[in-house]
């Protein structure tokens, strides 16, 4: 018998397999069912190219799980109605498999190879399905690409062995970690987030939420610029603004940090003076050197966002570098690959998937979020967790939730006439609130809630 086999299961359907390795696994399980735990951690019934061996494996593992003995005598009656089992020789077939195990102990390499070949088969099947779908005239190519990406990810997804650790292992890990540097992202610019959260770790999902006009986008642009200046590789996916508009905000923020501020309005409307133009040209190389990228095509779906993240990760990994932080502006504009029955369902799915994505891609994710209009109807405009728009799932999935509040924004809309008796009181409040931005951490899974006051220089779209 050939060690490897490439056989046709249908028209042009070549299946990679190692029949001998699959038989060795089943033989060992029948000969000594105490191997079930070891084998079950490495392969499952879906990994067998031979459907009969896959069924035998599934039944054997089910019997072991129910604490019943497994051997060729006890297993054979369970296949009395299986024609393929009888065609293969019935109980005599199981005897042959068991006899081989008696003379040749199972090697871990058999399980590894069966698993590897199964992964290759799933990958081939996913590619074929994609080709078939894309061959139809008028095919929905974005949907096909999204579906293919999900299918390919599932096909090659690694399955980790389950491990158990006792209390001493956990304590030793903590003690050993005291001397290790914390891996995470800080800004060094936006003190509100740095003070409340500290280093944002890989796998975390953070939510930065506020009503319009509070400075969400300005905050995340300033935070990313600061993080990039410290060497962190960051990626911004904006579903609301074009990359050109974000570039203008980045320039205004950077100019402010140099002590030579240029108003965002002047940059936006191309009303910069000659010396400002020279200044911006001079800082061009500084900004270009930052390890910060903006996705130049809006990622409207989770599948598109995941592909963009993976593509950038691959480019960095080739250079021996790592993607540290992804920011999404903003969460409610991101759609699941398959729409739900309501906005609530869609936002819940987006929230859950972003949290999963952070873990699977080993990056931190910060998603900006809108708040419901109920904030505006209250005298106290300070946001609450219940104000998170569309879904309580966001609160559940997030590692931290930070709200932004600019009292200056609301006061500016209440300005009385200069001859009004209340003008002086308003002016006093306005002076205290000027450029003041409140960061309120309403949830932190890994620490305490709290409030920190920073600065939002609105004219320059710079947050500190």
Short mmCIF file of C-alpha atoms in Angstrom, two decimals:
data_model
loop_
_atom_site.label_atom_id
_atom_site.label_comp_id
_atom_site.label_asym_id
_atom_site.label_seq_id
_atom_site.Cartn_x
_atom_site.Cartn_y
_atom_site.Cartn_z
CA UNK A 1 0.00 0.00 0.00
CA UNK A 2 1.32 3.48 -0.91
CA UNK A 3 2.02 5.71 2.05
CA UNK A 4 0.40 8.70 0.38
CA UNK A 5 -2.66 8.59 -1.82
CA UNK A 6 -4.18 11.12 -4.16
CA UNK A 7 -7.50 9.72 -5.25
CA UNK A 8 -10.56 10.98 -7.10
CA UNK A 9 -13.76 11.21 -5.05
CA UNK A 10 -15.60 12.92 -7.88
CA UNK A 11 -15.01 14.79 -11.11
CA UNK A 12 -11.64 16.54 -10.85
CA UNK A 13 -11.80 16.23 -7.05
CA UNK A 14 -8.38 15.11 -5.90
CA UNK A 15 -8.19 14.26 -2.21
CA UNK A 16 -4.89 14.26 -0.36
CA UNK A 17 -4.70 11.57 2.29
CA UNK A 18 -2.48 9.13 4.12
CA UNK A 19 -4.65 5.98 4.50
CA UNK A 20 -1.96 4.11 6.46
CA UNK A 21 -1.66 6.86 9.09
CA UNK A 22 -5.44 7.04 9.48
CA UNK A 23 -5.61 3.27 9.97
CA UNK A 24 -2.79 3.39 12.56
CA UNK A 25 -4.77 5.93 14.61
CA UNK A 26 -7.94 3.80 14.61
CA UNK A 27 -5.93 0.64 15.35
CA UNK A 28 -4.27 2.21 18.38
CA UNK A 29 -7.63 3.41 19.70
CA UNK A 30 -9.11 -0.08 19.38
CA UNK A 31 -6.05 -1.76 20.88
CA UNK A 32 -5.80 0.60 23.89
CA UNK A 33 -8.64 3.06 24.45
CA UNK A 34 -6.61 4.92 27.10
CA UNK A 35 -5.07 6.68 24.08
CA UNK A 36 -8.41 8.38 23.38
CA UNK A 37 -7.54 11.54 25.30
CA UNK A 38 -4.17 11.98 23.59
CA UNK A 39 -5.52 11.27 20.12
CA UNK A 40 -8.67 13.34 20.64
CA UNK A 41 -6.57 16.42 21.37
CA UNK A 42 -4.85 16.11 18.00
CA UNK A 43 -7.47 14.98 15.48
CA UNK A 44 -11.23 14.62 15.15
CA UNK A 45 -13.54 12.69 12.84
CA UNK A 46 -13.52 15.48 10.22
CA UNK A 47 -9.78 14.98 9.70
CA UNK A 48 -10.17 11.49 8.19
CA UNK A 49 -10.25 11.40 4.40
CA UNK A 50 -11.75 7.89 4.57
CA UNK A 51 -15.42 8.42 5.58
CA UNK A 52 -15.65 4.97 7.19
CA UNK A 53 -12.60 5.58 9.38
CA UNK A 54 -14.05 8.96 10.30
CA UNK A 55 -17.29 7.32 11.44
CA UNK A 56 -15.44 4.64 13.41
CA UNK A 57 -13.41 7.33 15.14
CA UNK A 58 -16.50 9.40 15.99
CA UNK A 59 -18.35 6.42 17.48
CA UNK A 60 -15.29 5.27 19.42
CA UNK A 61 -14.75 8.73 20.92
CA UNK A 62 -18.43 8.97 21.82
CA UNK A 63 -18.23 5.65 23.66
CA UNK A 64 -15.14 6.75 25.56
CA UNK A 65 -16.82 10.04 26.49
CA UNK A 66 -19.70 8.04 27.96
CA UNK A 67 -17.20 5.97 29.94
CA UNK A 68 -17.70 2.77 28.01
CA UNK A 69 -14.91 0.45 26.91
CA UNK A 70 -13.84 0.49 23.29
CA UNK A 71 -12.39 -2.49 21.43
CA UNK A 72 -13.11 -4.37 18.21
CA UNK A 73 -15.63 -6.72 19.86
CA UNK A 74 -17.66 -3.97 21.53
CA UNK A 75 -17.51 -1.59 18.58
CA UNK A 76 -18.50 -3.92 15.73
CA UNK A 77 -22.21 -4.28 16.74
CA UNK A 78 -22.60 -0.49 16.58
CA UNK A 79 -22.06 -0.68 12.81
CA UNK A 80 -24.51 -3.49 12.04
CA UNK A 81 -26.47 -1.18 9.68
CA UNK A 82 -23.44 0.33 7.98
CA UNK A 83 -23.07 -1.25 4.53
CA UNK A 84 -19.65 0.24 3.91
CA UNK A 85 -18.42 -1.28 7.19
CA UNK A 86 -19.58 -4.74 6.11
CA UNK A 87 -18.11 -4.29 2.60
CA UNK A 88 -14.73 -3.54 4.22
CA UNK A 89 -14.85 -6.84 6.12
CA UNK A 90 -16.80 -5.98 9.26
CA UNK A 91 -15.23 -7.16 12.50
CA UNK A 92 -12.35 -8.76 10.59
CA UNK A 93 -11.48 -5.28 9.28
CA UNK A 94 -11.26 -4.02 12.86
CA UNK A 95 -9.11 -7.04 13.76
CA UNK A 96 -6.63 -6.14 11.02
CA UNK A 97 -6.43 -2.54 12.26
CA UNK A 98 -5.89 -3.72 15.85
CA UNK A 99 -3.23 -6.25 14.87
CA UNK A 100 -1.11 -3.52 13.25
CA UNK A 101 -1.25 -1.47 16.47
CA UNK A 102 0.02 -4.44 18.49
CA UNK A 103 3.25 -4.50 16.50
CA UNK A 104 3.76 -0.78 15.79
CA UNK A 105 3.18 1.79 18.55
CA UNK A 106 1.41 4.97 17.44
CA UNK A 107 3.70 7.90 16.71
CA UNK A 108 2.57 11.51 17.22
CA UNK A 109 3.69 12.19 13.66
CA UNK A 110 0.75 10.11 12.35
CA UNK A 111 -1.79 12.40 14.03
CA UNK A 112 0.07 15.54 12.95
CA UNK A 113 0.16 14.45 9.35
CA UNK A 114 -3.50 13.44 9.25
CA UNK A 115 -4.41 16.85 10.68
CA UNK A 116 -2.15 18.66 8.19
CA UNK A 117 -3.55 16.82 5.18
CA UNK A 118 -7.10 17.54 6.39
CA UNK A 119 -6.25 21.24 6.53
CA UNK A 120 -4.94 21.08 2.97
CA UNK A 121 -8.15 19.37 1.81
CA UNK A 122 -10.32 22.02 3.46
CA UNK A 123 -8.20 24.74 1.88
CA UNK A 124 -8.59 23.18 -1.57
CA UNK A 125 -12.34 22.80 -1.09
CA UNK A 126 -12.68 26.46 -0.06
CA UNK A 127 -10.71 27.62 -3.10
CA UNK A 128 -12.78 25.47 -5.43
CA UNK A 129 -16.01 26.85 -3.98
CA UNK A 130 -14.73 30.37 -4.46
CA UNK A 131 -13.78 29.67 -8.08
CA UNK A 132 -17.20 28.18 -8.76
CA UNK A 133 -19.01 31.14 -7.22
CA UNK A 134 -16.85 33.66 -9.08
CA UNK A 135 -17.46 31.89 -12.41
CA UNK A 136 -21.13 32.88 -12.51
CA UNK A 137 -21.85 35.97 -14.68
CA UNK A 138 -22.98 38.90 -12.55
CA UNK A 139 -21.60 37.34 -9.37
CA UNK A 140 -21.54 39.51 -6.24
CA UNK A 141 -17.76 39.78 -6.05
CA UNK A 142 -17.50 41.66 -2.71
CA UNK A 143 -19.74 39.04 -1.09
CA UNK A 144 -17.71 36.21 -2.66
CA UNK A 145 -14.43 37.72 -1.43
CA UNK A 146 -15.83 38.14 2.09
CA UNK A 147 -17.18 34.58 2.10
CA UNK A 148 -13.90 33.22 0.72
CA UNK A 149 -11.89 35.01 3.37
CA UNK A 150 -14.03 33.56 6.15
CA UNK A 151 -13.89 30.09 4.61
CA UNK A 152 -10.12 30.18 4.15
CA UNK A 153 -9.62 31.38 7.70
CA UNK A 154 -11.74 28.54 9.01
CA UNK A 155 -9.91 26.04 6.79
CA UNK A 156 -6.46 26.86 8.12
CA UNK A 157 -7.46 27.77 11.67
CA UNK A 158 -5.10 26.11 14.11
CA UNK A 159 -6.62 24.06 16.90
CA UNK A 160 -4.75 24.43 20.16
CA UNK A 161 -4.33 21.53 22.52
CA UNK A 162 -6.19 22.01 25.79
CA UNK A 163 -3.82 22.47 28.72
CA UNK A 164 -4.47 22.62 32.44
CA UNK A 165 -2.48 24.67 34.92
CA UNK A 166 -2.67 24.56 38.70
CA UNK A 167 -2.47 27.51 41.06
CA UNK A 168 1.29 27.32 41.51
CA UNK A 169 1.82 27.57 37.73
CA UNK A 170 -0.30 30.73 37.60
CA UNK A 171 1.47 32.33 40.57
CA UNK A 172 4.92 31.48 39.17
CA UNK A 173 3.95 33.09 35.87
CA UNK A 174 2.93 36.28 37.67
CA UNK A 175 6.14 36.37 39.72
CA UNK A 176 8.31 35.75 36.65
CA UNK A 177 6.46 38.51 34.84
CA UNK A 178 7.43 41.19 37.38
CA UNK A 179 10.75 41.70 35.61
CA UNK A 180 9.30 41.61 32.10
CA UNK A 181 8.36 44.76 30.24
CA UNK A 182 4.63 45.26 29.76
CA UNK A 183 3.62 44.79 26.13
CA UNK A 184 1.03 47.36 25.19
CA UNK A 185 0.31 50.69 23.55
CA UNK A 186 0.46 54.11 25.17
CA UNK A 187 0.20 57.50 23.52
CA UNK A 188 2.34 59.85 25.55
CA UNK A 189 0.14 62.64 24.19
CA UNK A 190 -3.46 61.94 25.18
CA UNK A 191 -3.04 61.83 28.94
CA UNK A 192 -6.70 61.02 29.59
CA UNK A 193 -6.45 57.55 28.08
CA UNK A 194 -2.89 56.88 29.28
CA UNK A 195 -3.81 57.84 32.84
CA UNK A 196 -7.05 55.87 33.03
CA UNK A 197 -6.05 52.74 31.08
CA UNK A 198 -2.27 52.59 30.94
CA UNK A 199 -0.81 50.29 28.29
CA UNK A 200 -3.51 48.90 26.02
CA UNK A 201 -2.69 45.20 25.57
CA UNK A 202 -3.06 42.90 22.54
CA UNK A 203 -6.49 41.26 22.50
CA UNK A 204 -8.23 44.18 24.19
CA UNK A 205 -11.24 45.94 22.72
CA UNK A 206 -11.63 49.55 23.84
CA UNK A 207 -14.61 51.80 23.18
CA UNK A 208 -14.25 55.59 22.92
CA UNK A 209 -17.77 57.00 22.89
CA UNK A 210 -19.36 60.44 22.79
CA UNK A 211 -22.06 62.55 21.22
CA UNK A 212 -21.15 64.45 18.01
CA UNK A 213 -18.95 67.47 18.59
CA UNK A 214 -17.11 66.05 21.61
CA UNK A 215 -13.87 65.34 19.71
CA UNK A 216 -13.90 61.57 19.16
CA UNK A 217 -12.00 61.64 15.88
CA UNK A 218 -9.59 64.33 17.07
CA UNK A 219 -8.88 62.22 20.16
CA UNK A 220 -8.12 59.05 18.23
CA UNK A 221 -5.95 60.87 15.65
CA UNK A 222 -3.92 62.50 18.44
CA UNK A 223 -3.68 59.18 20.31
CA UNK A 224 -2.51 57.28 17.23
CA UNK A 225 0.05 59.95 16.32
CA UNK A 226 1.46 59.79 19.84
CA UNK A 227 1.54 55.99 19.85
CA UNK A 228 3.25 55.94 16.45
CA UNK A 229 5.83 58.48 17.67
CA UNK A 230 6.74 55.96 20.39
CA UNK A 231 7.32 53.24 17.81
CA UNK A 232 3.98 51.45 17.92
CA UNK A 233 2.63 50.33 14.56
CA UNK A 234 -0.94 51.61 14.26
CA UNK A 235 -3.69 51.36 11.66
CA UNK A 236 -6.75 53.60 11.30
CA UNK A 237 -9.88 52.47 9.46
CA UNK A 238 -12.23 55.40 8.97
CA UNK A 239 -15.70 54.64 7.70
CA UNK A 240 -16.79 58.26 8.00
CA UNK A 241 -13.97 60.46 6.71
CA UNK A 242 -11.72 60.20 3.69
CA UNK A 243 -8.02 59.67 4.21
CA UNK A 244 -7.44 63.18 2.81
CA UNK A 245 -9.53 64.74 5.60
CA UNK A 246 -7.76 62.61 8.20
CA UNK A 247 -4.42 63.77 6.79
CA UNK A 248 -5.46 67.40 7.30
CA UNK A 249 -6.37 66.64 10.91
CA UNK A 250 -3.04 64.89 11.41
CA UNK A 251 -1.17 67.92 10.03
CA UNK A 252 -3.10 70.34 12.29
CA UNK A 253 -2.42 68.14 15.33
CA UNK A 254 1.27 67.84 14.52
CA UNK A 255 1.65 71.60 13.93
CA UNK A 256 0.12 72.25 17.33
CA UNK A 257 2.56 69.85 19.01
CA UNK A 258 5.54 71.76 17.54
CA UNK A 259 4.44 75.04 19.11
CA UNK A 260 3.66 76.53 15.70
CA UNK A 261 -0.09 75.88 15.46
CA UNK A 262 -2.08 76.27 12.27
CA UNK A 263 -5.88 76.18 12.52
CA UNK A 264 -7.61 73.17 11.06
CA UNK A 265 -10.05 75.48 9.27
CA UNK A 266 -7.18 77.27 7.51
CA UNK A 267 -5.64 73.95 6.39
CA UNK A 268 -9.01 72.52 5.38
CA UNK A 269 -9.95 75.53 3.26
CA UNK A 270 -6.44 76.08 1.84
CA UNK A 271 -6.04 79.49 3.50
CA UNK A 272 -2.57 78.92 4.92
CA UNK A 273 0.01 81.67 4.82
CA UNK A 274 3.34 81.22 3.07
CA UNK A 275 5.32 80.61 6.27
CA UNK A 276 2.78 77.96 7.30
CA UNK A 277 3.22 76.24 3.95
CA UNK A 278 6.96 76.13 4.48
CA UNK A 279 6.38 74.81 7.99
CA UNK A 280 4.10 72.01 6.76
CA UNK A 281 6.55 71.06 4.00
CA UNK A 282 9.36 70.91 6.57
CA UNK A 283 7.44 68.52 8.81
CA UNK A 284 6.43 66.26 5.94
CA UNK A 285 9.26 63.80 6.53
CA UNK A 286 8.54 63.65 10.27
CA UNK A 287 4.94 62.62 9.66
CA UNK A 288 5.90 60.22 6.86
CA UNK A 289 8.33 58.44 9.18
CA UNK A 290 5.61 57.58 11.69
CA UNK A 291 4.58 53.87 11.64
CA UNK A 292 0.96 54.92 11.16
CA UNK A 293 -1.22 53.85 8.25
CA UNK A 294 -4.69 54.89 7.17
CA UNK A 295 -6.77 52.46 5.12
CA UNK A 296 -7.41 54.40 1.92
CA UNK A 297 -10.56 52.46 1.10
CA UNK A 298 -13.46 52.47 3.50
CA UNK A 299 -14.01 49.07 5.08
CA UNK A 300 -17.76 48.81 5.37
CA UNK A 301 -17.92 45.16 6.50
CA UNK A 302 -16.18 43.06 9.12
CA UNK A 303 -14.74 40.85 6.40
CA UNK A 304 -13.18 43.83 4.61
CA UNK A 305 -11.72 45.11 7.88
CA UNK A 306 -10.24 41.71 8.77
CA UNK A 307 -8.63 41.41 5.32
CA UNK A 308 -7.13 44.88 5.63
CA UNK A 309 -5.71 44.07 9.06
CA UNK A 310 -4.23 40.78 7.88
CA UNK A 311 -2.73 42.35 4.79
CA UNK A 312 -1.00 45.04 6.84
CA UNK A 313 0.14 42.46 9.41
CA UNK A 314 1.75 40.39 6.65
CA UNK A 315 3.59 43.42 5.27
CA UNK A 316 4.95 44.20 8.74
CA UNK A 317 5.85 40.59 9.56
CA UNK A 318 8.01 40.38 6.43
CA UNK A 319 10.01 43.26 7.94
CA UNK A 320 10.13 41.59 11.36
CA UNK A 321 7.64 44.06 12.83
CA UNK A 322 4.23 43.74 14.49
CA UNK A 323 0.92 45.57 14.20
CA UNK A 324 0.05 46.88 17.67
CA UNK A 325 -3.19 48.85 17.44
CA UNK A 326 -6.17 49.20 15.10
CA UNK A 327 -8.67 52.05 15.43
CA UNK A 328 -12.14 52.01 13.85
CA UNK A 329 -14.09 55.23 13.27
CA UNK A 330 -16.82 54.39 13.95
CA UNK A 331 -18.48 51.18 15.18
CA UNK A 332 -22.08 51.81 14.09
CA UNK A 333 -21.00 52.28 10.45
CA UNK A 334 -19.36 48.85 10.35
CA UNK A 335 -21.64 46.07 9.07
CA UNK A 336 -21.52 42.31 9.65
CA UNK A 337 -20.89 40.17 6.59
CA UNK A 338 -24.46 38.88 6.86
CA UNK A 339 -27.08 41.39 7.97
CA UNK A 340 -29.29 40.57 10.94
CA UNK A 341 -32.95 41.33 11.53
CA UNK A 342 -32.35 44.71 13.14
CA UNK A 343 -29.76 47.38 13.87
CA UNK A 344 -29.49 45.93 17.37
CA UNK A 345 -28.53 42.52 15.94
CA UNK A 346 -26.01 44.06 13.54
CA UNK A 347 -24.25 46.19 16.16
CA UNK A 348 -24.17 43.22 18.56
CA UNK A 349 -22.52 41.06 15.90
CA UNK A 350 -20.01 43.79 15.05
CA UNK A 351 -19.11 44.22 18.73
CA UNK A 352 -18.65 40.47 19.33
CA UNK A 353 -16.57 40.05 16.19
CA UNK A 354 -14.29 43.01 16.94
CA UNK A 355 -13.51 41.46 20.33
CA UNK A 356 -12.80 38.09 18.68
CA UNK A 357 -10.72 39.79 16.00
CA UNK A 358 -8.55 41.50 18.60
CA UNK A 359 -7.73 38.14 20.14
CA UNK A 360 -7.30 36.18 16.93
CA UNK A 361 -5.12 38.83 15.25
CA UNK A 362 -3.18 39.60 18.46
CA UNK A 363 -3.78 43.35 18.25
CA UNK A 364 -5.51 45.95 20.40
CA UNK A 365 -8.60 47.53 18.86
CA UNK A 366 -10.18 50.86 19.76
CA UNK A 367 -13.58 51.47 18.23
CA UNK A 368 -15.25 54.87 18.32
CA UNK A 369 -18.95 54.75 19.11
CA UNK A 370 -21.93 57.05 18.91
CA UNK A 371 -24.21 57.63 21.88
CA UNK A 372 -27.99 57.80 21.86
CA UNK A 373 -29.80 61.16 21.74
CA UNK A 374 -31.07 60.61 25.28
CA UNK A 375 -27.91 62.39 26.48
CA UNK A 376 -29.18 65.66 24.98
CA UNK A 377 -32.47 65.49 26.88
CA UNK A 378 -30.77 65.44 30.30
CA UNK A 379 -29.59 68.47 32.22
CA UNK A 380 -26.45 66.54 33.18
CA UNK A 381 -24.81 65.76 29.83
CA UNK A 382 -22.33 63.30 31.34
CA UNK A 383 -22.77 59.99 29.39
CA UNK A 384 -23.71 56.66 30.96
CA UNK A 385 -23.18 53.07 29.81
CA UNK A 386 -26.89 52.86 29.01
CA UNK A 387 -26.33 55.59 26.39
CA UNK A 388 -24.22 53.31 24.17
CA UNK A 389 -26.18 53.35 20.97
CA UNK A 390 -28.01 50.30 19.60
CA UNK A 391 -26.66 47.54 21.83
CA UNK A 392 -25.79 46.57 25.39
CA UNK A 393 -23.49 43.99 23.78
CA UNK A 394 -20.87 46.73 23.34
CA UNK A 395 -20.61 47.19 27.10
CA UNK A 396 -20.29 43.42 27.58
CA UNK A 397 -17.57 42.90 24.97
CA UNK A 398 -15.42 45.95 25.73
CA UNK A 399 -12.38 45.73 27.98
CA UNK A 400 -12.79 49.43 28.65
CA UNK A 401 -15.28 52.15 27.83
CA UNK A 402 -14.25 55.80 27.91
CA UNK A 403 -16.73 58.65 27.43
CA UNK A 404 -15.77 62.14 26.26
CA UNK A 405 -17.54 65.29 27.45
CA UNK A 406 -16.83 68.83 26.27
CA UNK A 407 -18.85 71.21 28.43
CA UNK A 408 -17.54 74.05 26.27
CA UNK A 409 -19.44 72.62 23.30
CA UNK A 410 -22.79 72.75 25.09
CA UNK A 411 -22.14 76.16 26.67
CA UNK A 412 -21.28 77.65 23.30
CA UNK A 413 -24.80 76.89 22.15
CA UNK A 414 -26.33 78.68 25.15
CA UNK A 415 -24.54 82.02 24.80
CA UNK A 416 -26.86 84.86 25.89
CA UNK A 417 -26.78 88.38 24.51
CA UNK A 418 -24.01 90.56 25.92
CA UNK A 419 -26.57 92.80 27.59
CA UNK A 420 -28.39 89.88 29.20
CA UNK A 421 -28.26 89.73 33.01
CA UNK A 422 -27.02 86.13 32.81
CA UNK A 423 -24.14 86.90 30.44
CA UNK A 424 -21.44 87.36 33.11
CA UNK A 425 -22.33 84.05 34.79
CA UNK A 426 -22.26 82.31 31.41
CA UNK A 427 -18.92 83.90 30.52
CA UNK A 428 -17.44 82.71 33.81
CA UNK A 429 -18.58 79.13 33.14
CA UNK A 430 -17.29 79.33 29.59
CA UNK A 431 -13.87 80.46 30.74
CA UNK A 432 -13.60 77.52 33.17
CA UNK A 433 -14.72 75.06 30.45
CA UNK A 434 -12.53 76.45 27.66
CA UNK A 435 -10.45 73.72 26.00
CA UNK A 436 -11.40 71.33 28.83
CA UNK A 437 -12.19 67.73 27.86
CA UNK A 438 -13.43 65.19 30.37
CA UNK A 439 -12.35 61.56 29.97
CA UNK A 440 -14.67 59.31 31.97
CA UNK A 441 -13.82 55.61 32.24
CA UNK A 442 -17.18 53.95 32.93
CA UNK A 443 -15.88 50.39 32.63
CA UNK A 444 -12.41 48.88 32.90
CA UNK A 445 -12.27 45.10 33.07
CA UNK A 446 -8.68 45.16 34.27
CA UNK A 447 -8.73 48.12 36.64
CA UNK A 448 -10.74 50.86 38.31
CA UNK A 449 -13.15 53.38 36.80
CA UNK A 450 -12.23 57.04 37.00
CA UNK A 451 -12.24 60.53 35.53
CA UNK A 452 -9.38 62.56 34.07
CA UNK A 453 -9.47 66.06 32.59
CA UNK A 454 -7.48 66.75 29.47
CA UNK A 455 -7.44 69.45 26.80
CA UNK A 456 -9.22 69.66 23.46
CA UNK A 457 -7.90 72.52 21.39
CA UNK A 458 -10.86 72.51 19.05
CA UNK A 459 -9.52 75.12 16.66
CA UNK A 460 -6.51 72.92 15.97
CA UNK A 461 -8.23 69.52 16.36
CA UNK A 462 -5.59 68.57 18.91
CA UNK A 463 -6.27 66.58 22.10
CA UNK A 464 -3.84 66.41 24.99
#
